[in-house]
């Protein structure tokens, strides 16, 4: 199903430049996972000339590193090394330490495959130090397993066992941080509900304030000034609360991104698919939000993660889910959200690719949503033109 959609995208007249490049890259990965190595290789060769059409230098060399990883999978070690070294120069210049660490890991795998064990071990140890500094425990686990397998091949059982223990410890730490993602999600819900409850109590308290007693002529004046003061006070309170929520959101943004990135890393390590859904929602009152949340919990699985991030967007992270599986979730979510909001909603969708970070996944999902919205507007406009011509 995913390959069918990608082929349709490639056949579209809008599939030009960078858009076509990323579609070809996705097609190459899907075909490789389907064991169609020949077709995957053809897609990569077709994609390479389009690299220069990517305006962002950083994104261009990240994409080149992805091509290098596929060339490694194909067994083209020399070509993979050449592409990777060129990308690493840019990562080093721009201080992209995560990409640099993963490039060192891939280069170590290439050197092991070429029989240059000494150089491979040096690269792996460099990547391990980088992963420790970055606290990228899932990458650290993969690196220790890489060394473990090498030492097993050369019959150094003591070194193999030592790296196995280190991999086990790194895996435990990665799982510990990953499990906190669900806690962050629930905490965000509770904070939002507490904020809404506090606003309602403040409104009730304001309405119940007694009016001052005075002469009849002055009562009206005091009433007017009293209501004006209440309005000003309410605006000030709302402004302060909004600033507080924005500060809290800013504080939560980094750990949430880190946890979601750990989820992506875990999926890559296990070579399992992962998809992300994004839908724009308006501000809801407490009753609507509770109804929406309850319905979403009934639709998604226990392993799925739903986050309102930022407040106007709903993110649904679907581990072990391909595009086809995500489409089924979209159909169920669409029906439920429409019942609550009484409006149509467009879901953006993106599936994880090698070297993806959560920001890139969200951007692709948002781009998909905006593209669908634009296509709908174009179809509506053409329909209106036809109707006008007929009348």
CSV table of C-alpha atoms in Angstrom, one decimal:
chain,number,residue,atom,x,y,z
A,1,UNK,CA,0.0,0.0,0.0
A,2,UNK,CA,2.8,2.4,0.9
A,3,UNK,CA,4.7,1.7,-2.4
A,4,UNK,CA,1.4,2.2,-4.3
A,5,UNK,CA,1.1,5.7,-2.8
A,6,UNK,CA,4.7,6.6,-3.5
A,7,UNK,CA,4.4,5.5,-7.1
A,8,UNK,CA,1.3,7.7,-7.4
A,9,UNK,CA,3.3,10.6,-5.9
A,10,UNK,CA,6.2,10.1,-8.4
A,11,UNK,CA,3.7,10.0,-11.3
A,12,UNK,CA,2.2,13.4,-10.2
A,13,UNK,CA,3.2,16.4,-12.2
A,14,UNK,CA,3.9,18.2,-8.9
A,15,UNK,CA,6.7,15.7,-8.1
A,16,UNK,CA,9.6,17.9,-9.2
A,17,UNK,CA,12.8,19.1,-7.6
A,18,UNK,CA,13.3,18.4,-3.9
A,19,UNK,CA,9.8,16.9,-3.6
A,20,UNK,CA,10.6,14.2,-6.2
A,21,UNK,CA,14.0,13.6,-4.5
A,22,UNK,CA,12.4,12.8,-1.1
A,23,UNK,CA,9.7,10.6,-2.8
A,24,UNK,CA,12.5,8.7,-4.6
A,25,UNK,CA,14.4,8.3,-1.3
A,26,UNK,CA,11.3,6.9,0.4
A,27,UNK,CA,10.6,4.6,-2.6
A,28,UNK,CA,14.2,3.3,-2.4
A,29,UNK,CA,13.9,2.5,1.3
A,30,UNK,CA,10.5,0.8,1.0
A,31,UNK,CA,11.7,-1.4,-1.9
A,32,UNK,CA,14.9,-2.3,0.0
A,33,UNK,CA,12.7,-3.4,3.0
A,34,UNK,CA,10.6,-5.4,0.6
A,35,UNK,CA,13.8,-7.1,-0.6
A,36,UNK,CA,13.6,-5.6,-4.1
A,37,UNK,CA,17.2,-4.5,-4.1
A,38,UNK,CA,17.4,-3.9,-7.9
A,39,UNK,CA,14.5,-1.5,-7.9
A,40,UNK,CA,15.7,0.2,-4.7
A,41,UNK,CA,19.1,0.8,-6.4
A,42,UNK,CA,17.4,2.3,-9.5
A,43,UNK,CA,15.5,4.8,-7.3
A,44,UNK,CA,18.7,5.8,-5.5
A,45,UNK,CA,20.5,6.4,-8.8
A,46,UNK,CA,17.6,8.5,-10.0
A,47,UNK,CA,17.6,10.5,-6.8
A,48,UNK,CA,21.3,11.4,-6.7
A,49,UNK,CA,21.2,14.1,-9.4
A,50,UNK,CA,18.4,15.9,-7.5
A,51,UNK,CA,20.5,16.4,-4.3
A,52,UNK,CA,21.7,19.8,-5.5
A,53,UNK,CA,18.1,21.0,-5.8
A,54,UNK,CA,17.7,20.9,-2.0
A,55,UNK,CA,18.2,24.6,-0.9
A,56,UNK,CA,19.2,23.8,2.8
A,57,UNK,CA,22.8,22.7,3.0
A,58,UNK,CA,22.2,20.9,6.2
A,59,UNK,CA,19.2,18.9,4.8
A,60,UNK,CA,21.1,18.2,1.6
A,61,UNK,CA,24.0,16.5,3.5
A,62,UNK,CA,21.6,14.7,5.8
A,63,UNK,CA,19.9,13.3,2.7
A,64,UNK,CA,23.4,12.4,1.3
A,65,UNK,CA,24.1,10.5,4.6
A,66,UNK,CA,20.8,8.6,4.1
A,67,UNK,CA,21.9,7.6,0.6
A,68,UNK,CA,25.3,6.5,2.1
A,69,UNK,CA,23.4,4.2,4.5
A,70,UNK,CA,21.5,2.6,1.6
A,71,UNK,CA,24.7,2.2,-0.4
A,72,UNK,CA,26.1,0.4,2.7
A,73,UNK,CA,23.1,-1.9,2.7
A,74,UNK,CA,23.7,-2.6,-1.0
A,75,UNK,CA,27.3,-3.6,-0.2
A,76,UNK,CA,28.8,-0.5,-2.1
A,77,UNK,CA,31.2,0.2,0.8
A,78,UNK,CA,33.6,2.5,-1.1
A,79,UNK,CA,30.7,4.7,-2.5
A,80,UNK,CA,29.0,4.8,0.9
A,81,UNK,CA,32.3,5.9,2.6
A,82,UNK,CA,32.9,8.7,0.1
A,83,UNK,CA,29.4,10.1,0.5
A,84,UNK,CA,29.5,9.8,4.3
A,85,UNK,CA,32.9,11.5,4.7
A,86,UNK,CA,31.7,14.5,2.6
A,87,UNK,CA,28.5,14.8,4.8
A,88,UNK,CA,30.6,14.5,8.0
A,89,UNK,CA,32.6,17.6,7.0
A,90,UNK,CA,29.4,19.7,7.0
A,91,UNK,CA,28.1,18.1,10.2
A,92,UNK,CA,31.4,19.0,11.9
A,93,UNK,CA,31.4,22.5,10.6
A,94,UNK,CA,27.8,23.1,11.7
A,95,UNK,CA,28.3,21.3,15.1
A,96,UNK,CA,25.6,18.8,14.3
A,97,UNK,CA,26.9,16.4,16.9
A,98,UNK,CA,24.1,13.9,16.8
A,99,UNK,CA,24.4,13.4,13.0
A,100,UNK,CA,28.2,13.3,13.4
A,101,UNK,CA,27.9,10.6,16.0
A,102,UNK,CA,25.6,8.4,13.9
A,103,UNK,CA,27.9,9.0,10.9
A,104,UNK,CA,30.9,7.7,12.9
A,105,UNK,CA,28.8,4.7,13.8
A,106,UNK,CA,27.9,4.0,10.1
A,107,UNK,CA,31.6,4.6,9.1
A,108,UNK,CA,32.7,2.1,11.7
A,109,UNK,CA,30.2,-0.5,10.2
A,110,UNK,CA,31.7,0.2,6.8
A,111,UNK,CA,35.3,-0.3,8.1
A,112,UNK,CA,34.3,-3.6,9.8
A,113,UNK,CA,32.8,-4.7,6.5
A,114,UNK,CA,36.0,-3.8,4.6
A,115,UNK,CA,38.1,-5.7,7.1
A,116,UNK,CA,39.7,-2.7,8.7
A,117,UNK,CA,38.9,-3.7,12.3
A,118,UNK,CA,41.5,-1.4,14.0
A,119,UNK,CA,40.1,1.7,12.3
A,120,UNK,CA,36.5,0.5,12.9
A,121,UNK,CA,37.1,0.1,16.6
A,122,UNK,CA,38.6,3.6,16.8
A,123,UNK,CA,35.5,5.1,15.1
A,124,UNK,CA,33.1,3.1,17.3
A,125,UNK,CA,34.9,4.3,20.4
A,126,UNK,CA,34.7,7.9,19.2
A,127,UNK,CA,31.0,7.5,18.5
A,128,UNK,CA,30.5,5.9,22.0
A,129,UNK,CA,32.1,9.0,23.7
A,130,UNK,CA,29.9,11.3,21.6
A,131,UNK,CA,26.8,9.2,22.5
A,132,UNK,CA,27.6,9.3,26.2
A,133,UNK,CA,28.0,13.1,26.1
A,134,UNK,CA,24.7,13.5,24.3
A,135,UNK,CA,23.0,10.8,26.5
A,136,UNK,CA,21.8,9.0,23.4
A,137,UNK,CA,21.5,5.7,25.1
A,138,UNK,CA,19.8,3.8,22.3
A,139,UNK,CA,22.6,4.7,20.0
A,140,UNK,CA,25.0,3.7,22.7
A,141,UNK,CA,23.4,0.3,23.0
A,142,UNK,CA,23.7,-0.2,19.2
A,143,UNK,CA,27.4,0.7,19.3
A,144,UNK,CA,28.2,-1.7,22.2
A,145,UNK,CA,26.4,-4.5,20.3
A,146,UNK,CA,28.5,-3.6,17.2
A,147,UNK,CA,31.7,-4.1,19.2
A,148,UNK,CA,30.3,-7.2,20.9
A,149,UNK,CA,29.7,-8.8,17.5
A,150,UNK,CA,33.2,-7.9,16.3
A,151,UNK,CA,34.8,-9.5,19.4
A,152,UNK,CA,32.7,-12.6,19.0
A,153,UNK,CA,34.0,-12.9,15.4
A,154,UNK,CA,37.6,-12.8,16.5
A,155,UNK,CA,36.9,-15.2,19.5
A,156,UNK,CA,37.7,-12.6,22.2
A,157,UNK,CA,34.9,-13.7,24.5
A,158,UNK,CA,36.0,-11.5,27.5
A,159,UNK,CA,35.7,-8.3,25.5
A,160,UNK,CA,32.5,-9.5,23.8
A,161,UNK,CA,31.0,-10.2,27.3
A,162,UNK,CA,32.1,-6.8,28.6
A,163,UNK,CA,30.4,-5.0,25.6
A,164,UNK,CA,27.3,-7.1,26.0
A,165,UNK,CA,27.0,-5.9,29.7
A,166,UNK,CA,27.5,-2.3,28.6
A,167,UNK,CA,24.9,-2.7,25.9
A,168,UNK,CA,22.4,-4.1,28.5
A,169,UNK,CA,23.0,-1.1,30.8
A,170,UNK,CA,22.5,1.4,28.0
A,171,UNK,CA,19.4,-0.4,26.9
A,172,UNK,CA,17.9,-0.2,30.4
A,173,UNK,CA,18.7,3.6,30.5
A,174,UNK,CA,17.1,4.1,27.1
A,175,UNK,CA,13.9,2.2,28.2
A,176,UNK,CA,13.8,4.3,31.4
A,177,UNK,CA,13.8,7.5,29.5
A,178,UNK,CA,11.4,6.2,26.9
A,179,UNK,CA,8.9,5.2,29.6
A,180,UNK,CA,8.8,8.8,30.9
A,181,UNK,CA,7.2,9.9,27.5
A,182,UNK,CA,3.8,8.6,28.7
A,183,UNK,CA,4.2,10.3,32.0
A,184,UNK,CA,4.9,13.6,30.2
A,185,UNK,CA,1.8,13.1,28.1
A,186,UNK,CA,-0.4,12.5,31.1
A,187,UNK,CA,1.1,15.5,33.0
A,188,UNK,CA,0.4,17.8,30.1
A,189,UNK,CA,-3.3,16.7,30.2
A,190,UNK,CA,-3.6,17.2,33.9
A,191,UNK,CA,-1.9,20.7,33.7
A,192,UNK,CA,-4.3,21.7,31.0
A,193,UNK,CA,-7.4,20.5,32.9
A,194,UNK,CA,-6.2,22.2,36.1
A,195,UNK,CA,-5.7,25.4,34.2
A,196,UNK,CA,-9.3,25.3,32.7
A,197,UNK,CA,-10.8,24.5,36.2
A,198,UNK,CA,-8.9,27.4,37.7
A,199,UNK,CA,-10.2,29.7,35.1
A,200,UNK,CA,-13.8,28.6,35.7
A,201,UNK,CA,-13.5,29.0,39.5
A,202,UNK,CA,-12.0,32.5,39.0
A,203,UNK,CA,-15.0,33.5,36.8
A,204,UNK,CA,-17.5,32.2,39.4
A,205,UNK,CA,-15.6,34.0,42.2
A,206,UNK,CA,-15.7,37.3,40.2
A,207,UNK,CA,-19.4,37.1,39.5
A,208,UNK,CA,-20.2,36.5,43.3
A,209,UNK,CA,-18.3,39.5,44.6
A,210,UNK,CA,-20.7,41.8,46.5
A,211,UNK,CA,-21.4,45.3,45.3
A,212,UNK,CA,-20.5,48.2,47.8
A,213,UNK,CA,-23.4,49.9,49.6
A,214,UNK,CA,-23.8,53.6,49.0
A,215,UNK,CA,-26.3,56.2,48.0
A,216,UNK,CA,-28.5,55.4,45.0
A,217,UNK,CA,-26.8,57.9,42.8
A,218,UNK,CA,-23.4,56.6,43.7
A,219,UNK,CA,-24.3,52.9,43.5
A,220,UNK,CA,-24.5,53.1,39.7
A,221,UNK,CA,-21.1,54.9,39.5
A,222,UNK,CA,-19.5,52.3,41.8
A,223,UNK,CA,-21.2,49.5,39.9
A,224,UNK,CA,-19.8,50.8,36.6
A,225,UNK,CA,-16.3,51.3,38.0
A,226,UNK,CA,-16.4,48.0,39.9
A,227,UNK,CA,-17.3,46.1,36.7
A,228,UNK,CA,-14.6,47.9,34.8
A,229,UNK,CA,-12.1,47.0,37.5
A,230,UNK,CA,-13.1,43.4,37.4
A,231,UNK,CA,-12.7,43.3,33.6
A,232,UNK,CA,-9.2,44.9,33.9
A,233,UNK,CA,-8.3,42.4,36.7
A,234,UNK,CA,-9.6,39.5,34.6
A,235,UNK,CA,-7.6,40.6,31.6
A,236,UNK,CA,-4.4,41.0,33.8
A,237,UNK,CA,-5.0,37.5,35.3
A,238,UNK,CA,-5.6,36.0,31.9
A,239,UNK,CA,-2.5,37.6,30.5
A,240,UNK,CA,-0.3,36.4,33.4
A,241,UNK,CA,-1.8,32.9,33.1
A,242,UNK,CA,-1.2,32.8,29.4
A,243,UNK,CA,2.4,33.9,29.9
A,244,UNK,CA,2.8,31.2,32.6
A,245,UNK,CA,1.4,28.5,30.3
A,246,UNK,CA,3.7,29.7,27.5
A,247,UNK,CA,6.7,29.5,29.8
A,248,UNK,CA,5.6,26.0,31.0
A,249,UNK,CA,5.2,24.9,27.4
A,250,UNK,CA,8.6,26.2,26.5
A,251,UNK,CA,10.1,24.3,29.5
A,252,UNK,CA,8.3,21.1,28.4
A,253,UNK,CA,9.2,21.4,24.8
A,254,UNK,CA,12.8,20.2,25.0
A,255,UNK,CA,12.2,17.1,27.2
A,256,UNK,CA,9.1,16.2,25.1
A,257,UNK,CA,11.3,16.4,21.9
A,258,UNK,CA,14.0,14.4,23.6
A,259,UNK,CA,11.6,11.6,24.6
A,260,UNK,CA,10.0,11.5,21.2
A,261,UNK,CA,13.4,11.4,19.5
A,262,UNK,CA,14.3,8.5,21.8
A,263,UNK,CA,11.2,6.7,20.5
A,264,UNK,CA,12.4,7.2,16.9
A,265,UNK,CA,15.9,5.9,17.9
A,266,UNK,CA,14.4,2.8,19.4
A,267,UNK,CA,12.3,2.2,16.3
A,268,UNK,CA,15.4,2.6,14.1
A,269,UNK,CA,17.4,0.2,16.3
A,270,UNK,CA,14.7,-2.4,16.0
A,271,UNK,CA,14.2,-1.7,12.3
A,272,UNK,CA,10.5,-1.2,13.0
A,273,UNK,CA,8.2,1.3,11.2
A,274,UNK,CA,6.9,4.4,13.0
A,275,UNK,CA,4.3,6.9,11.7
A,276,UNK,CA,3.1,10.3,12.9
A,277,UNK,CA,-0.2,12.0,12.5
A,278,UNK,CA,-0.8,15.7,12.8
A,279,UNK,CA,-4.2,17.5,12.9
A,280,UNK,CA,-5.1,21.1,13.6
A,281,UNK,CA,-7.7,21.6,16.4
A,282,UNK,CA,-9.2,24.8,17.8
A,283,UNK,CA,-9.4,25.6,21.5
A,284,UNK,CA,-11.9,23.4,23.2
A,285,UNK,CA,-13.8,23.9,26.5
A,286,UNK,CA,-13.2,21.3,29.3
A,287,UNK,CA,-16.3,19.2,28.4
A,288,UNK,CA,-15.3,19.0,24.7
A,289,UNK,CA,-11.7,18.2,25.5
A,290,UNK,CA,-12.6,15.4,27.9
A,291,UNK,CA,-15.0,13.9,25.3
A,292,UNK,CA,-12.3,14.2,22.6
A,293,UNK,CA,-9.6,12.7,24.9
A,294,UNK,CA,-11.8,9.8,25.9
A,295,UNK,CA,-12.7,8.9,22.3
A,296,UNK,CA,-9.0,9.1,21.2
A,297,UNK,CA,-8.0,6.7,24.0
A,298,UNK,CA,-10.6,4.3,22.7
A,299,UNK,CA,-9.3,4.5,19.1
A,300,UNK,CA,-5.5,4.4,19.6
A,301,UNK,CA,-3.5,1.5,21.1
A,302,UNK,CA,-1.9,1.5,24.6
A,303,UNK,CA,1.6,1.9,22.9
A,304,UNK,CA,0.5,5.0,20.9
A,305,UNK,CA,1.2,8.4,22.2
A,306,UNK,CA,-1.1,11.4,21.8
A,307,UNK,CA,0.2,14.9,22.6
A,308,UNK,CA,-1.3,18.4,22.3
A,309,UNK,CA,1.8,20.1,21.1
A,310,UNK,CA,1.6,23.0,20.4
A,311,UNK,CA,-1.9,23.7,21.9
A,312,UNK,CA,-3.5,24.1,18.5
A,313,UNK,CA,-2.0,20.8,17.1
A,314,UNK,CA,-2.7,17.2,18.0
A,315,UNK,CA,0.2,14.8,17.4
A,316,UNK,CA,-0.4,11.0,17.3
A,317,UNK,CA,2.8,8.9,17.5
A,318,UNK,CA,2.2,5.4,16.1
A,319,UNK,CA,5.0,2.9,16.9
A,320,UNK,CA,5.3,-0.3,14.7
A,321,UNK,CA,2.9,1.3,12.2
A,322,UNK,CA,3.3,1.8,8.4
A,323,UNK,CA,1.4,4.3,6.2
A,324,UNK,CA,-1.3,1.7,5.7
A,325,UNK,CA,-1.9,1.2,9.4
A,326,UNK,CA,-1.8,4.9,10.0
A,327,UNK,CA,-4.6,5.4,7.3
A,328,UNK,CA,-6.9,3.2,9.4
A,329,UNK,CA,-6.2,5.2,12.5
A,330,UNK,CA,-6.9,8.4,10.6
A,331,UNK,CA,-10.3,7.1,9.5
A,332,UNK,CA,-11.3,6.3,13.1
A,333,UNK,CA,-9.9,9.6,14.5
A,334,UNK,CA,-11.6,11.6,11.8
A,335,UNK,CA,-15.0,10.3,12.7
A,336,UNK,CA,-14.5,10.9,16.4
A,337,UNK,CA,-13.0,14.4,16.2
A,338,UNK,CA,-15.7,15.5,13.8
A,339,UNK,CA,-18.4,14.3,16.2
A,340,UNK,CA,-16.9,16.5,18.9
A,341,UNK,CA,-15.9,19.7,17.0
A,342,UNK,CA,-18.6,19.4,14.2
A,343,UNK,CA,-16.0,20.4,11.6
A,344,UNK,CA,-13.9,18.6,9.0
A,345,UNK,CA,-10.3,18.1,9.8
A,346,UNK,CA,-7.3,17.2,7.5
A,347,UNK,CA,-4.7,14.8,8.9
A,348,UNK,CA,-1.0,15.2,7.9
A,349,UNK,CA,0.9,12.0,7.9
A,350,UNK,CA,4.6,11.1,7.9
A,351,UNK,CA,6.6,7.9,8.3
A,352,UNK,CA,10.0,7.7,9.9
A,353,UNK,CA,13.1,7.6,7.7
A,354,UNK,CA,16.7,7.0,8.5
A,355,UNK,CA,18.4,10.0,10.3
A,356,UNK,CA,15.0,11.5,11.1
A,357,UNK,CA,14.5,13.7,14.1
A,358,UNK,CA,11.0,14.5,15.6
A,359,UNK,CA,11.1,18.1,14.2
A,360,UNK,CA,11.6,16.7,10.6
A,361,UNK,CA,8.8,14.2,11.1
A,362,UNK,CA,6.4,16.9,12.3
A,363,UNK,CA,7.4,19.2,9.4
A,364,UNK,CA,6.7,16.5,6.8
A,365,UNK,CA,3.4,15.7,8.4
A,366,UNK,CA,2.5,19.4,8.4
A,367,UNK,CA,3.6,19.8,4.8
A,368,UNK,CA,1.4,16.8,3.9
A,369,UNK,CA,-1.6,18.4,5.7
A,370,UNK,CA,-1.0,21.8,4.0
A,371,UNK,CA,-0.7,20.1,0.6
A,372,UNK,CA,-4.0,18.3,1.1
A,373,UNK,CA,-5.6,21.6,2.2
A,374,UNK,CA,-4.2,23.3,-0.9
A,375,UNK,CA,-5.4,20.6,-3.3
A,376,UNK,CA,-8.9,20.8,-1.7
A,377,UNK,CA,-9.0,24.6,-2.3
A,378,UNK,CA,-7.9,24.1,-5.9
A,379,UNK,CA,-10.6,21.5,-6.5
A,380,UNK,CA,-13.2,23.7,-4.8
A,381,UNK,CA,-12.1,26.7,-6.9
A,382,UNK,CA,-12.3,24.7,-10.2
A,383,UNK,CA,-15.8,23.5,-9.2
A,384,UNK,CA,-17.0,27.0,-8.5
A,385,UNK,CA,-15.6,28.1,-11.9
A,386,UNK,CA,-17.5,25.3,-13.7
A,387,UNK,CA,-20.7,26.2,-11.9
A,388,UNK,CA,-20.3,29.9,-12.8
A,389,UNK,CA,-19.7,29.0,-16.4
A,390,UNK,CA,-22.8,26.8,-16.5
A,391,UNK,CA,-25.0,29.5,-15.1
